[in-house]
Short mmCIF file of C-alpha atoms in Angstrom, two decimals:
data_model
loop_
_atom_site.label_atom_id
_atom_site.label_comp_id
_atom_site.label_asym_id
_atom_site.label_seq_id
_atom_site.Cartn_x
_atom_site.Cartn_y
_atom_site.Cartn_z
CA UNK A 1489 19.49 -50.02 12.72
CA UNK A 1490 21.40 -50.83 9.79
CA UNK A 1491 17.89 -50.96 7.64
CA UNK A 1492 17.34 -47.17 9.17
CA UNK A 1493 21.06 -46.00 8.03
CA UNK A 1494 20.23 -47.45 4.58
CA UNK A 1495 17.34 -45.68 4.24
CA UNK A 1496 18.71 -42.27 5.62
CA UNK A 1497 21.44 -42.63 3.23
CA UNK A 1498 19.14 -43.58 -0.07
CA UNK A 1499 16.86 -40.10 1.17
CA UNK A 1500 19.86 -38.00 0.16
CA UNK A 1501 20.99 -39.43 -2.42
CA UNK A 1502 17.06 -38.98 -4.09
CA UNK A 1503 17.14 -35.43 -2.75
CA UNK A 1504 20.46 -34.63 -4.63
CA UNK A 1505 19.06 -36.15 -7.92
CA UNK A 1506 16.03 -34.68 -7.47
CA UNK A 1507 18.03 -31.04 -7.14
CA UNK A 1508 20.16 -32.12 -10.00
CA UNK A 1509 17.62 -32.57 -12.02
CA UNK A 1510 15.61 -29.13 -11.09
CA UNK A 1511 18.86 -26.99 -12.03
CA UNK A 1512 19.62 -28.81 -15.79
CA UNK A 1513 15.78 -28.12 -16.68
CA UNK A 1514 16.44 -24.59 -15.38
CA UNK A 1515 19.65 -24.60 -17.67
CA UNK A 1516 17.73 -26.11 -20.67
CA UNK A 1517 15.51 -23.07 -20.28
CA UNK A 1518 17.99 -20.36 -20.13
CA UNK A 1519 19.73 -21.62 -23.05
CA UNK A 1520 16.28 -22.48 -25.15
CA UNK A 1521 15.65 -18.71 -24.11
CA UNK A 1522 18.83 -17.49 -25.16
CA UNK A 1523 19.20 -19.12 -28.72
CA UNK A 1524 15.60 -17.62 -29.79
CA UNK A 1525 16.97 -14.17 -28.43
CA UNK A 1526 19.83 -14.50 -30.27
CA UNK A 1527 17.20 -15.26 -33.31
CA UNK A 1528 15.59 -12.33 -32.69
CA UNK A 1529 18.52 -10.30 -32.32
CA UNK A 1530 19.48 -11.22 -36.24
CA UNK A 1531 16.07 -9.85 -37.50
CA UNK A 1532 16.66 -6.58 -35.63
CA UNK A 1533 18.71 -4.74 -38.59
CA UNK A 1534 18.49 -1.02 -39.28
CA UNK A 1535 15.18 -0.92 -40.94
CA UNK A 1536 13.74 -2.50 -38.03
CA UNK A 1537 15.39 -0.74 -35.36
CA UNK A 1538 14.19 3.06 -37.40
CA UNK A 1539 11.07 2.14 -38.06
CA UNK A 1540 10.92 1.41 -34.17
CA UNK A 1541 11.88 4.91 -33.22
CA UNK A 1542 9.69 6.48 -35.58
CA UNK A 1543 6.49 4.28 -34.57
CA UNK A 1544 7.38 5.02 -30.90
CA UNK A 1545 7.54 8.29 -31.63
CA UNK A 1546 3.99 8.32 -32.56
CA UNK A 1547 3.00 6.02 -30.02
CA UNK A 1548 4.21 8.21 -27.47
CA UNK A 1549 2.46 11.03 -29.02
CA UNK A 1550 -0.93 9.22 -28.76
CA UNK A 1551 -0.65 8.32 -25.39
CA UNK A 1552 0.46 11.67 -24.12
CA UNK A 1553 -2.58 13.18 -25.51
CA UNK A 1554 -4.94 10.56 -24.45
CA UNK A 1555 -2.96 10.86 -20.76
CA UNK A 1556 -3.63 14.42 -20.68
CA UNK A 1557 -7.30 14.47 -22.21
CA UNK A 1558 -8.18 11.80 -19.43
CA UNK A 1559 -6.50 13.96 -16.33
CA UNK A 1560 -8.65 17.23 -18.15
CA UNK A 1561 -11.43 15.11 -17.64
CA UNK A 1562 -11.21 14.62 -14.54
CA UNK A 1563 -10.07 17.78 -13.75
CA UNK A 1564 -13.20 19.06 -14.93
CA UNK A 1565 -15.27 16.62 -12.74
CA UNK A 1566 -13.62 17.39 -9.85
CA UNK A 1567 -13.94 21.11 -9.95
CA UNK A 1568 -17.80 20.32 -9.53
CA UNK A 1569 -16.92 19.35 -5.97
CA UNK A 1570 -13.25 20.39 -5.57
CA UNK A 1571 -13.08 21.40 -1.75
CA UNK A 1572 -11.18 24.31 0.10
CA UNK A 1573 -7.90 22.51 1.57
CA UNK A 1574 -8.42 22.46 5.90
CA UNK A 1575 -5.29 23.16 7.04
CA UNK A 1576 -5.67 23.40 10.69
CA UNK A 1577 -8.69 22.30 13.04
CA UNK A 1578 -9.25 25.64 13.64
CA UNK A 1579 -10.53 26.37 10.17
CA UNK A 1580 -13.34 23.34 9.92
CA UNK A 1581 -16.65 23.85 9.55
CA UNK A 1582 -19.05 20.84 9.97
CA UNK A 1583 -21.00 21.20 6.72
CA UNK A 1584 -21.49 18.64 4.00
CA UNK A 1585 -21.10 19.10 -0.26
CA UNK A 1586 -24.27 17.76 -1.31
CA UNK A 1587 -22.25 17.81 -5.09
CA UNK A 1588 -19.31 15.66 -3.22
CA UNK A 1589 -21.88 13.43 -1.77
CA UNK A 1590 -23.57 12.63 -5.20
CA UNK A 1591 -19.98 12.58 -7.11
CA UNK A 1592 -19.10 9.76 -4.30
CA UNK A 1593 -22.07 7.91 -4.89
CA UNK A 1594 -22.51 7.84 -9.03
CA UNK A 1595 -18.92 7.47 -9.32
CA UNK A 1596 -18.96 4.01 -7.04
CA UNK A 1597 -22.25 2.88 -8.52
CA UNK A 1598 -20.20 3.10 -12.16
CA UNK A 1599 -16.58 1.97 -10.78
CA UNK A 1600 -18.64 -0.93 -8.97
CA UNK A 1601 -20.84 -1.86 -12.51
CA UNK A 1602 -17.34 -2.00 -14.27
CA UNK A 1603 -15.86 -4.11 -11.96
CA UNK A 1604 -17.93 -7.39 -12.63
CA UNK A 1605 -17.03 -6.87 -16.72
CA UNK A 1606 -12.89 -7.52 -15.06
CA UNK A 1607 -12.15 -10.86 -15.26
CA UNK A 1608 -11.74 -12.16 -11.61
CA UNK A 1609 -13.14 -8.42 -10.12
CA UNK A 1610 -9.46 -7.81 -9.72
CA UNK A 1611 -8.66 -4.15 -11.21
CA UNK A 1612 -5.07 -4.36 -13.46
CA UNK A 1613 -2.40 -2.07 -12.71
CA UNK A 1614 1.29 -1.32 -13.00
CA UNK A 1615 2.52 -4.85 -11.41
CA UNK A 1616 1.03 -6.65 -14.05
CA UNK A 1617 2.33 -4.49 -16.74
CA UNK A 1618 5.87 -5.25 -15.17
CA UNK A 1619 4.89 -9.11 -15.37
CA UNK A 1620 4.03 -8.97 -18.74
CA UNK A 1621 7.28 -7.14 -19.73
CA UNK A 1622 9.67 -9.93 -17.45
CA UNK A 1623 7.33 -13.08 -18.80
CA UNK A 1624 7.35 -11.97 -22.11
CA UNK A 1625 3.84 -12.79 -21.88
CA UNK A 1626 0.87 -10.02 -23.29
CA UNK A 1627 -0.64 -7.83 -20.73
CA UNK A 1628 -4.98 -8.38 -20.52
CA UNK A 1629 -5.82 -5.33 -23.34
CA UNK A 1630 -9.66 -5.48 -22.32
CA UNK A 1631 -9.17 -5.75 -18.83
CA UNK A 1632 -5.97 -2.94 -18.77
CA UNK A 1633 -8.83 -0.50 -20.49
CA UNK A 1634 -11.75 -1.42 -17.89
CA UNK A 1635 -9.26 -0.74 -15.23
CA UNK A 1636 -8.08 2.55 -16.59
CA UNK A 1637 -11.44 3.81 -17.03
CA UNK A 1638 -12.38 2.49 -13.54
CA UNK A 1639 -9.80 4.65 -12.06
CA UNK A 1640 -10.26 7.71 -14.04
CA UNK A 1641 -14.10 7.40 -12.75
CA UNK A 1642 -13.12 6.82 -9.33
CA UNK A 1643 -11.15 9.74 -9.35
CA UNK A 1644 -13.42 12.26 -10.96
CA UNK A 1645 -15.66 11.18 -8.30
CA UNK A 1646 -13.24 11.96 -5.70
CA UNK A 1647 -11.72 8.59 -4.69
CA UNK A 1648 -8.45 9.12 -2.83
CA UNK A 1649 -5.95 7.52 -5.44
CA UNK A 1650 -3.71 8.11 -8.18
CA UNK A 1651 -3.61 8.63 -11.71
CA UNK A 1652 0.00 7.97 -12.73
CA UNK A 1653 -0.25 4.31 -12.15
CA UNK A 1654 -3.80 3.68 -14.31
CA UNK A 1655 -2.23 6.10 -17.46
CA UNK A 1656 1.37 3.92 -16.97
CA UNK A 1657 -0.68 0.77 -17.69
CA UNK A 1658 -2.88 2.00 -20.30
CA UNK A 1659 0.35 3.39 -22.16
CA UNK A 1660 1.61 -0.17 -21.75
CA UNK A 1661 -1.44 -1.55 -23.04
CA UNK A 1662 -1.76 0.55 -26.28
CA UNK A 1663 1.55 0.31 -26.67
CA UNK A 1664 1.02 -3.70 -27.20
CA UNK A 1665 -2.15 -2.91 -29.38
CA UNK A 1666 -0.01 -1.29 -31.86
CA UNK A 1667 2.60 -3.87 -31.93
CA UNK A 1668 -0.26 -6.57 -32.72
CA UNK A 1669 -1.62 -4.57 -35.60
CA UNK A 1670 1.68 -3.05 -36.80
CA UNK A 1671 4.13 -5.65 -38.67
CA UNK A 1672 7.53 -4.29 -38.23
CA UNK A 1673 6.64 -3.74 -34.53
CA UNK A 1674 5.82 -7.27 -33.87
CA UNK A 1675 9.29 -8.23 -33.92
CA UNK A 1676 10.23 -5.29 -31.34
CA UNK A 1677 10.75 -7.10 -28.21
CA UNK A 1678 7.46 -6.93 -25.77
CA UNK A 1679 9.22 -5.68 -23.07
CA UNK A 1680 10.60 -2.92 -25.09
CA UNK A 1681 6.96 -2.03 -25.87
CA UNK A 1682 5.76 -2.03 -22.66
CA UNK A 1683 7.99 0.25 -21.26
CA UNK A 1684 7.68 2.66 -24.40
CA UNK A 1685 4.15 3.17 -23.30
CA UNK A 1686 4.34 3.34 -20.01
CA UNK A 1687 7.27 6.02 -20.08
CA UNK A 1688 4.88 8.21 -22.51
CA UNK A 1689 1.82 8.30 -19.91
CA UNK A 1690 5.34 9.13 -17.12
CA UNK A 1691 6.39 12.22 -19.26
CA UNK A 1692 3.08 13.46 -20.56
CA UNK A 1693 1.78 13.85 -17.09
CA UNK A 1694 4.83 14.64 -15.50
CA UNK A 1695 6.66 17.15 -17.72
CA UNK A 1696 9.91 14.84 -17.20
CA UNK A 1697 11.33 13.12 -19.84
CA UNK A 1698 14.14 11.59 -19.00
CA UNK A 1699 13.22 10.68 -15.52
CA UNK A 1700 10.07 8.97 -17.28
CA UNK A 1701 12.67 7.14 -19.71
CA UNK A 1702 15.14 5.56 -16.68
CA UNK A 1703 11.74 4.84 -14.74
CA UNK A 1704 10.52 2.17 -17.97
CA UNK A 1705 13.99 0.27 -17.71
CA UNK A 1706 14.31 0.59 -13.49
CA UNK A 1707 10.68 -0.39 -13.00
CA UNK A 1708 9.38 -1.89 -15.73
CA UNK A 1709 11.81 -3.31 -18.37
CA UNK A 1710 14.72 -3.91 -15.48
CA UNK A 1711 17.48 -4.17 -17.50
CA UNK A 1712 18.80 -2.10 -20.85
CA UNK A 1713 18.78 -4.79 -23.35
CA UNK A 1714 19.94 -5.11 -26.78
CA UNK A 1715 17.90 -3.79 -28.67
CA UNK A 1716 18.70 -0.73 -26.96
CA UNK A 1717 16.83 1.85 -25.44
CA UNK A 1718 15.81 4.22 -28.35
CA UNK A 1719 12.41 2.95 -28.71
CA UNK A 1720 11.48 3.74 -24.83
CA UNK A 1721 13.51 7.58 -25.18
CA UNK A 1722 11.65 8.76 -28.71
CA UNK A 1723 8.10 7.99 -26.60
CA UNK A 1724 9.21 9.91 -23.78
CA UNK A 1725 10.19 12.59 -25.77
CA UNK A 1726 7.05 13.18 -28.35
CA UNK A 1727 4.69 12.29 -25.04
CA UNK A 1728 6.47 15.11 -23.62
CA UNK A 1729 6.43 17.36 -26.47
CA UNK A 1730 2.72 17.12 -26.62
CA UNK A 1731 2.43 18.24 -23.00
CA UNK A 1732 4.80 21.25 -23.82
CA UNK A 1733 2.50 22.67 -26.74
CA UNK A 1734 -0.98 21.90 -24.72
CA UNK A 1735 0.14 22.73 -21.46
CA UNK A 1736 3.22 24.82 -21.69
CA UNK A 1737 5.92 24.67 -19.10
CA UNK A 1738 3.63 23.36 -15.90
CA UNK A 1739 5.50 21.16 -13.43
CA UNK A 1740 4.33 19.66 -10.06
CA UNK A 1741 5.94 21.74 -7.32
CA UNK A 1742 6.98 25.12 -7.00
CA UNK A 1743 10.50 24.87 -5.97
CA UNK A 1744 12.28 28.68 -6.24
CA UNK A 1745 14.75 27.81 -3.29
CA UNK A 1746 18.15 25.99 -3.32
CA UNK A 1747 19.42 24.44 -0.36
CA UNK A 1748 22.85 24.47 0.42
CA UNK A 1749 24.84 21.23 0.34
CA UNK A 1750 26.68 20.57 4.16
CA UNK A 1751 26.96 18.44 7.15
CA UNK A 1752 23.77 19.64 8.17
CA UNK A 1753 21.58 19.20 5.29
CA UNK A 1754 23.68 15.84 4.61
CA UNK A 1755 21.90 14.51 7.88
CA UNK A 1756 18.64 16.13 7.09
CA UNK A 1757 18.23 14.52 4.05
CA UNK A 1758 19.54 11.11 5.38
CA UNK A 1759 16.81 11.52 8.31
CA UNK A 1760 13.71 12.60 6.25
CA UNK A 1761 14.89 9.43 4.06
CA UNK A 1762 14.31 7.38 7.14
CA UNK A 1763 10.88 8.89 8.27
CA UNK A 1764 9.86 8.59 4.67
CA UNK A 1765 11.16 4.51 4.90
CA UNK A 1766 8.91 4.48 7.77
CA UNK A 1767 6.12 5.68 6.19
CA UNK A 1768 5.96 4.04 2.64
CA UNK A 1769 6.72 0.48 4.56
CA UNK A 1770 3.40 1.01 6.98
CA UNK A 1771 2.03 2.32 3.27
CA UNK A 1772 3.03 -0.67 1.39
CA UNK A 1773 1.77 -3.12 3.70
CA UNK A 1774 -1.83 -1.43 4.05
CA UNK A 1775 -2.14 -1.28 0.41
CA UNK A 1776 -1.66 -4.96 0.05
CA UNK A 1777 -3.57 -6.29 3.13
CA UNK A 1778 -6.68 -4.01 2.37
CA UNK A 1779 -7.87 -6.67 -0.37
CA UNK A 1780 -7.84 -9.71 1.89
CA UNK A 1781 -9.76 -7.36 4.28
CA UNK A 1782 -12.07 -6.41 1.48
CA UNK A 1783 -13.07 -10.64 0.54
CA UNK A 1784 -14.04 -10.99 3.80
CA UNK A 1785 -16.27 -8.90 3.89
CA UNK A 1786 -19.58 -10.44 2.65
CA UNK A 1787 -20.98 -7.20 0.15
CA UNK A 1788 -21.53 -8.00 -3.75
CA UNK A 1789 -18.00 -6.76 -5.42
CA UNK A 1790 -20.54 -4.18 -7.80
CA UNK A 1791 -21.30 -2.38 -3.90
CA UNK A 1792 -18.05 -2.32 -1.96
CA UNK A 1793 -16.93 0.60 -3.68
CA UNK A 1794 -19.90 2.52 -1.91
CA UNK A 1795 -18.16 1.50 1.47
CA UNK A 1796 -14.63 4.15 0.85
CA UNK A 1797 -17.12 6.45 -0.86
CA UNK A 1798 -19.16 6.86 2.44
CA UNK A 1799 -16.16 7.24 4.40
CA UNK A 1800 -14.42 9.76 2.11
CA UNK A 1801 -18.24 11.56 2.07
CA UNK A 1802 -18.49 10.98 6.27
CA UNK A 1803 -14.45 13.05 7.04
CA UNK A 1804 -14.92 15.59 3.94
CA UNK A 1805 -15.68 18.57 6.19
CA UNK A 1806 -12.17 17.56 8.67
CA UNK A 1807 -9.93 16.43 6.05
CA UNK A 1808 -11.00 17.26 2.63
CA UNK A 1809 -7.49 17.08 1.27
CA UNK A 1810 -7.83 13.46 1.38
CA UNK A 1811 -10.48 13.63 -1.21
CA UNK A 1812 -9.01 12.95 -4.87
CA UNK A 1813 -5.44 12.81 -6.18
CA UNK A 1814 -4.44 15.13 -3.52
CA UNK A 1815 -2.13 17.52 -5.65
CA UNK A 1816 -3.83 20.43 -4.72
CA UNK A 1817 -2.12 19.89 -1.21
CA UNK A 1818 1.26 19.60 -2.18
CA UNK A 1819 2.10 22.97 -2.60
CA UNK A 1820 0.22 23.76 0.73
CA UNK A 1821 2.43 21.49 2.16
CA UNK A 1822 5.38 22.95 0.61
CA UNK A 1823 4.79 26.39 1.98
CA UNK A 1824 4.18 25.12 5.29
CA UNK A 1825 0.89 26.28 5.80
CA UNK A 1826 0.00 23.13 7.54
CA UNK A 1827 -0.11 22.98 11.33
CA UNK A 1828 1.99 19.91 12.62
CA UNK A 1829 -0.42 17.68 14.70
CA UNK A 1830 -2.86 18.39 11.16
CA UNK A 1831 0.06 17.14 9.46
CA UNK A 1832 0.80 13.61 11.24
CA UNK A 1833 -3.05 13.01 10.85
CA UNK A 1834 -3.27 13.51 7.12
CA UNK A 1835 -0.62 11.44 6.80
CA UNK A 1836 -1.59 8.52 8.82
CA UNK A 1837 -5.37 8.85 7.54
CA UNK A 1838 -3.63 9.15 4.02
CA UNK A 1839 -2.15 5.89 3.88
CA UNK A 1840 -5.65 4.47 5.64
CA UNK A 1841 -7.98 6.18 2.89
CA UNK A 1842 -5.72 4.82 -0.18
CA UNK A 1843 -5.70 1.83 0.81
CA UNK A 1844 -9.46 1.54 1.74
CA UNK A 1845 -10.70 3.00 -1.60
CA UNK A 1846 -7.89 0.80 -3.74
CA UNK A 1847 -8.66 -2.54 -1.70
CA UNK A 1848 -12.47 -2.23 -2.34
CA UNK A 1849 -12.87 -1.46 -5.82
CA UNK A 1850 -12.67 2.35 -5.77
CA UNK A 1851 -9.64 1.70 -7.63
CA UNK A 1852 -6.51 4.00 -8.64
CA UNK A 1853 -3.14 4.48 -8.34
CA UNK A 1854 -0.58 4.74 -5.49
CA UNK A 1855 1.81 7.02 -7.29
CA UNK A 1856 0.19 10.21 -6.50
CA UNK A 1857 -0.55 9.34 -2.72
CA UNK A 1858 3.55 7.70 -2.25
CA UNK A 1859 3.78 11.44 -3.76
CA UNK A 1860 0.93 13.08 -1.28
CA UNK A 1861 2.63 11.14 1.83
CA UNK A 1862 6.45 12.04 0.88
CA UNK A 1863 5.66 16.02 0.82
CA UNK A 1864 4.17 15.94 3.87
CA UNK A 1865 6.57 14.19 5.95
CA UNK A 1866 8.81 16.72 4.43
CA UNK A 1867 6.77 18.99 6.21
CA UNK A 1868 6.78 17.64 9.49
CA UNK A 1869 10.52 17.67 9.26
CA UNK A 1870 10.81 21.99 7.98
CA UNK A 1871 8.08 22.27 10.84
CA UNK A 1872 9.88 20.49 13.52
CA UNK A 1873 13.27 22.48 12.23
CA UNK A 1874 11.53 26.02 12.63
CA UNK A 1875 10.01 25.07 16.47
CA UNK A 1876 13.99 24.15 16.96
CA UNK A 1877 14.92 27.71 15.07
CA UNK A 1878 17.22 25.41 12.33
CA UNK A 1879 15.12 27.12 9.58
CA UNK A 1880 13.42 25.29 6.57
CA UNK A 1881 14.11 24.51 3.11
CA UNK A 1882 11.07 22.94 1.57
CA UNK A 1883 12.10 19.25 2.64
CA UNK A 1884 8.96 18.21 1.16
CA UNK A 1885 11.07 17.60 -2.01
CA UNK A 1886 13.19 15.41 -0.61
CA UNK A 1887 10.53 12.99 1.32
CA UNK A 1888 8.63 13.10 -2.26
CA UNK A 1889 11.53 11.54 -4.02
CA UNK A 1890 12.17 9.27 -0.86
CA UNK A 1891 8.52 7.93 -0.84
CA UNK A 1892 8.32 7.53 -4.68
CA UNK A 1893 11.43 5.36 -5.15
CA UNK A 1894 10.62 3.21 -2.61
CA UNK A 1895 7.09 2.52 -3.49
CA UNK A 1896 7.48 2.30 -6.92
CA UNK A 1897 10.87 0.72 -6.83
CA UNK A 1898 12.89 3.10 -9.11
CA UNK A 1899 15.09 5.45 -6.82
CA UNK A 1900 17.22 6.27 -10.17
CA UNK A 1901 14.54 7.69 -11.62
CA UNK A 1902 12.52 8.95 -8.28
CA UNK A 1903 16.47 11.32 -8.46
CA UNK A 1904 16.69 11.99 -12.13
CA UNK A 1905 12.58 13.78 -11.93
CA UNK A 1906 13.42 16.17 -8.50
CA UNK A 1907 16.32 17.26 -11.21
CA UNK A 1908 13.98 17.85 -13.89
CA UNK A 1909 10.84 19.14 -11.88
CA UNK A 1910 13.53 21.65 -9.90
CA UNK A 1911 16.50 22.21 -11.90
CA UNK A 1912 18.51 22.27 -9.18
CA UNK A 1913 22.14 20.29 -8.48
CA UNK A 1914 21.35 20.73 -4.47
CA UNK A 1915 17.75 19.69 -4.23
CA UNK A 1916 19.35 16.48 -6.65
CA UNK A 1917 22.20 15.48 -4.52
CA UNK A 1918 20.59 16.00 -1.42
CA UNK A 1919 18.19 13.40 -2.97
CA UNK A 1920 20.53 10.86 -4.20
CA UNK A 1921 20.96 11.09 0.06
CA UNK A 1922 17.31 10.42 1.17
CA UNK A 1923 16.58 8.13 -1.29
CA UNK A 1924 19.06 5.41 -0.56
CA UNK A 1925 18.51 5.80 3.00
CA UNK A 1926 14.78 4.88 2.31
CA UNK A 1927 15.75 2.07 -0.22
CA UNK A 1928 17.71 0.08 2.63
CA UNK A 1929 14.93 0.01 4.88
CA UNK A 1930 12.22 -0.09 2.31
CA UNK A 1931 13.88 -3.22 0.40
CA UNK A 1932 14.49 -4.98 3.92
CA UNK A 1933 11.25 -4.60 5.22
CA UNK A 1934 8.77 -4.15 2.00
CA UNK A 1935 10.69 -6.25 -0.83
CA UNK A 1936 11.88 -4.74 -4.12
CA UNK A 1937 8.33 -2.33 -4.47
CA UNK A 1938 4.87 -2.35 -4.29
CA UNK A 1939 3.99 -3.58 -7.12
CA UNK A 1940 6.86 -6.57 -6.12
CA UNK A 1941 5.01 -7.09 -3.35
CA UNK A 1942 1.71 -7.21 -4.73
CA UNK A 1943 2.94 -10.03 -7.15
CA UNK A 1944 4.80 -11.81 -4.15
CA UNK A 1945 0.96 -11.88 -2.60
CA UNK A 1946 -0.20 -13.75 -5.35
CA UNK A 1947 2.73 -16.13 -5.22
CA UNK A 1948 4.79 -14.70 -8.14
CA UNK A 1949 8.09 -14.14 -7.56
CA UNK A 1950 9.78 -12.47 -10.23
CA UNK A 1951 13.83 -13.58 -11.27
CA UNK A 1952 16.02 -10.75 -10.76
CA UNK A 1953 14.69 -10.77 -7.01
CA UNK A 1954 15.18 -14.20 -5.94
CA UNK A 1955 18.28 -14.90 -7.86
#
């Protein structure tokens, strides 16, 4: 007994040491981390810190035209196959797009060829941009540029993804390819960098500056730092100026209606925040589990991205909004021309279809489908309010900004681009509303974002989430 006591009582005692220990190594890091910040800080002096602005500037300049010229492109693919939107069952007709069907397949063939030149077959997106920035660690240029062109490929061939996330980490990547080449720039700090060219690709594509500004430091930088936030602002601003003078004044939605602020619309907004919680968690978790389905599966990686494509190619004539970026829907949605039942099945078919294509290789974003999915549960709720004779007001806003924030992990910003895209106060406030009501359930249930949770998956947990 007394030999079992000792022993208990040594066990603790190694325990605490072995605790101590852990925490004055993590102290001997911080500190080694912040004397060479403070280093850095004393070479950032004006020169520095103009030249930044001005080189960002012209970064963000670049990227917003390359952004643009690469969603022209595949604008112009897709109108070889672009569909008529289905919005009831009542309008299908069983007949297939023989140009759709070949689109699907050549686009796979090539996403499926590019795959095998990515180091580990793994495409690179937005969560490990956001690594790079909090490891201070450079993000993979050749493999960032493979993956961007493997999701503007998918896409053209009608792939149902995104494009937001792709351009976000190309900007990124650029971004970093300047700062390697440029002197003054290398002592910019890389996070800084990062999120410069990631909020250019944001407000070229867009048309919303400032949202595309708060949406580098929420999301990708995660904290305003010394050096200040000048850098990330000028790119946002010339990327944005360049979509002005080729595009003109061309924003997502069509918005012309104001809601009024009340009790009623207060509970609204809190409840289509809730459905849209709902939603982007079941969205969130099918995104990331569709990969570990896809290794299963015993197909050569350079042929799984046939397997979406077939599907997409088998449901065309049904649900041909599910086919692409899914945009074109959005104002459909808005103007509830959707019946309801149609509705709940795009949405739950949505969140299937994304994750399908992105888990087997027909890779692209989930920016534009969190976007697809939050305007239509927006319109289930103005449908379900007209059966009940409460009226509508284009709710669609509202889950859009719900869905966004939560997936991406940036409800500031999600807030700050229904302002710019709408111009209205009400639409704005009533957002602030929805979108914390998603956050709490989103955070509880789904972690910080996707992207958080993507990196969780691979066992990386980043600091200012386990803290």
């Amino acid at each position: 007994m007394a030999k079992k006591s000792m022993k208990e009582k040594i066990e603790p005692d190694n325990e605490n040491l072995a605790d101590a220990f852990k925490r004055g190594v993590d102290y001997s890091k911080r500190f080694k981390a912040f004397k060479e910040e403070v280093r850095e800080e004393k070479n950032w002096g004006l020169r520095v810190r103009v030249t930044a602005v001005f080189l960002t500037l012209a970064v963000g300049a670049i990227v917003g035209l390359v952004a643009l010229s690469l969603l022209s492109l595949v604008e112009f693919f897709n109108s070889f196959w672009k569909p008529k939107i289905v919005t009831d069952f009542a309008q299908v007709e069983f007949s297939w797009n023989i140009y759709l069907g070949i689109s699907l397949l050549v686009s796979a063939l090539i996403a499926g060829q590019l795959l095998k030149l990515i180091s580990d077959g793994r495409p690179r997106g937005p969560a490990d941009l956001i690594l790079s920035a909090q490891r201070n660690e450079p993000p993979e240029i050749k493999n960032g540029f493979l993956s961007a062109t493997v999701a503007m490929i998918s896409l053209s061939g009608g792939s149902s993804v995104g494009m937001f996330g792709p351009l976000m980490h190309f900007g990124g990547c650029f971004s970093y390819f300047v700062k390697k080449n440029i002197k003054l720039v290398t002592k910019l700090p890389l996070e800084v960098i990062l999120g410069s060219g990631a909020a250019a690709a944001i407000a070229a594509v867009f048309s919303a500056p400032i949202g595309a500004a708060i949406f580098a430091h929420e999301a990708i930088i995660r904290r305003f730092g010394s050096f200040g936030a000048g850098p990330v602002i000028a790119a946002a601003f010339s990327a944005h100026w360049v979509a002005l003078l080729l595009m003109g004044e061309a924003t997502l939605f069509s918005i012309t209606t104001s809601p009024e602020i009340n009790i009623r619309t207060l509970f609204i907004a809190m409840g289509v925040g809730f459905l849209s919680a709902i939603i982007s968690i079941i969205y969130i978790n099918s995104v990331t589990y569709m990969p570990k389905l896809a290794k299963k599966i015993n197909v050569p990686l350079s042929f799984k991205p046939l397997i979406p494509a077939f599907f997409l190619f088998l449901i065309s004539p049904i649900f041909p909004a599910l086919l692409g970026h899914g945009l074109w829907t959005v104002d459909l949605a808005l103007a509830g021309q959707f019946s309801l039942t149609f509705l709940i099945l795009l949405i739950l078919l949505k969140i299937f279809s994304t994750s399908f294509c992105i888990g087997f290789g027909f890779f692209g974003g989930v920016f534009a489908p969190a976007l697809f999915l939050g305007v239509l549960v927006g319109g289930v709720v103005d449908l379900t309010l007209v059966s009940l004779d409460y009226g509508s007001s284009n709710f669609g806003i509202l889950g859009a900004a719900s869905c966004i924030g939560a997936v991406i992990g940036a409800p500031l910003a999600a807030v700050v681009i229904v302002f710019e895209l709408t111009g209205s106060y009400e639409w704005s406030v009533l957002a602030m509303v929805s979108v914390v009501t998603s956050q709490q359930f989103t955070r509880a249930y789904a972690g910080r974002s996707l992207f958080d949770r993507q990196l969780s998956l691979r066992g990386i947990k980043l600091s200012d989430d386990h803290k």
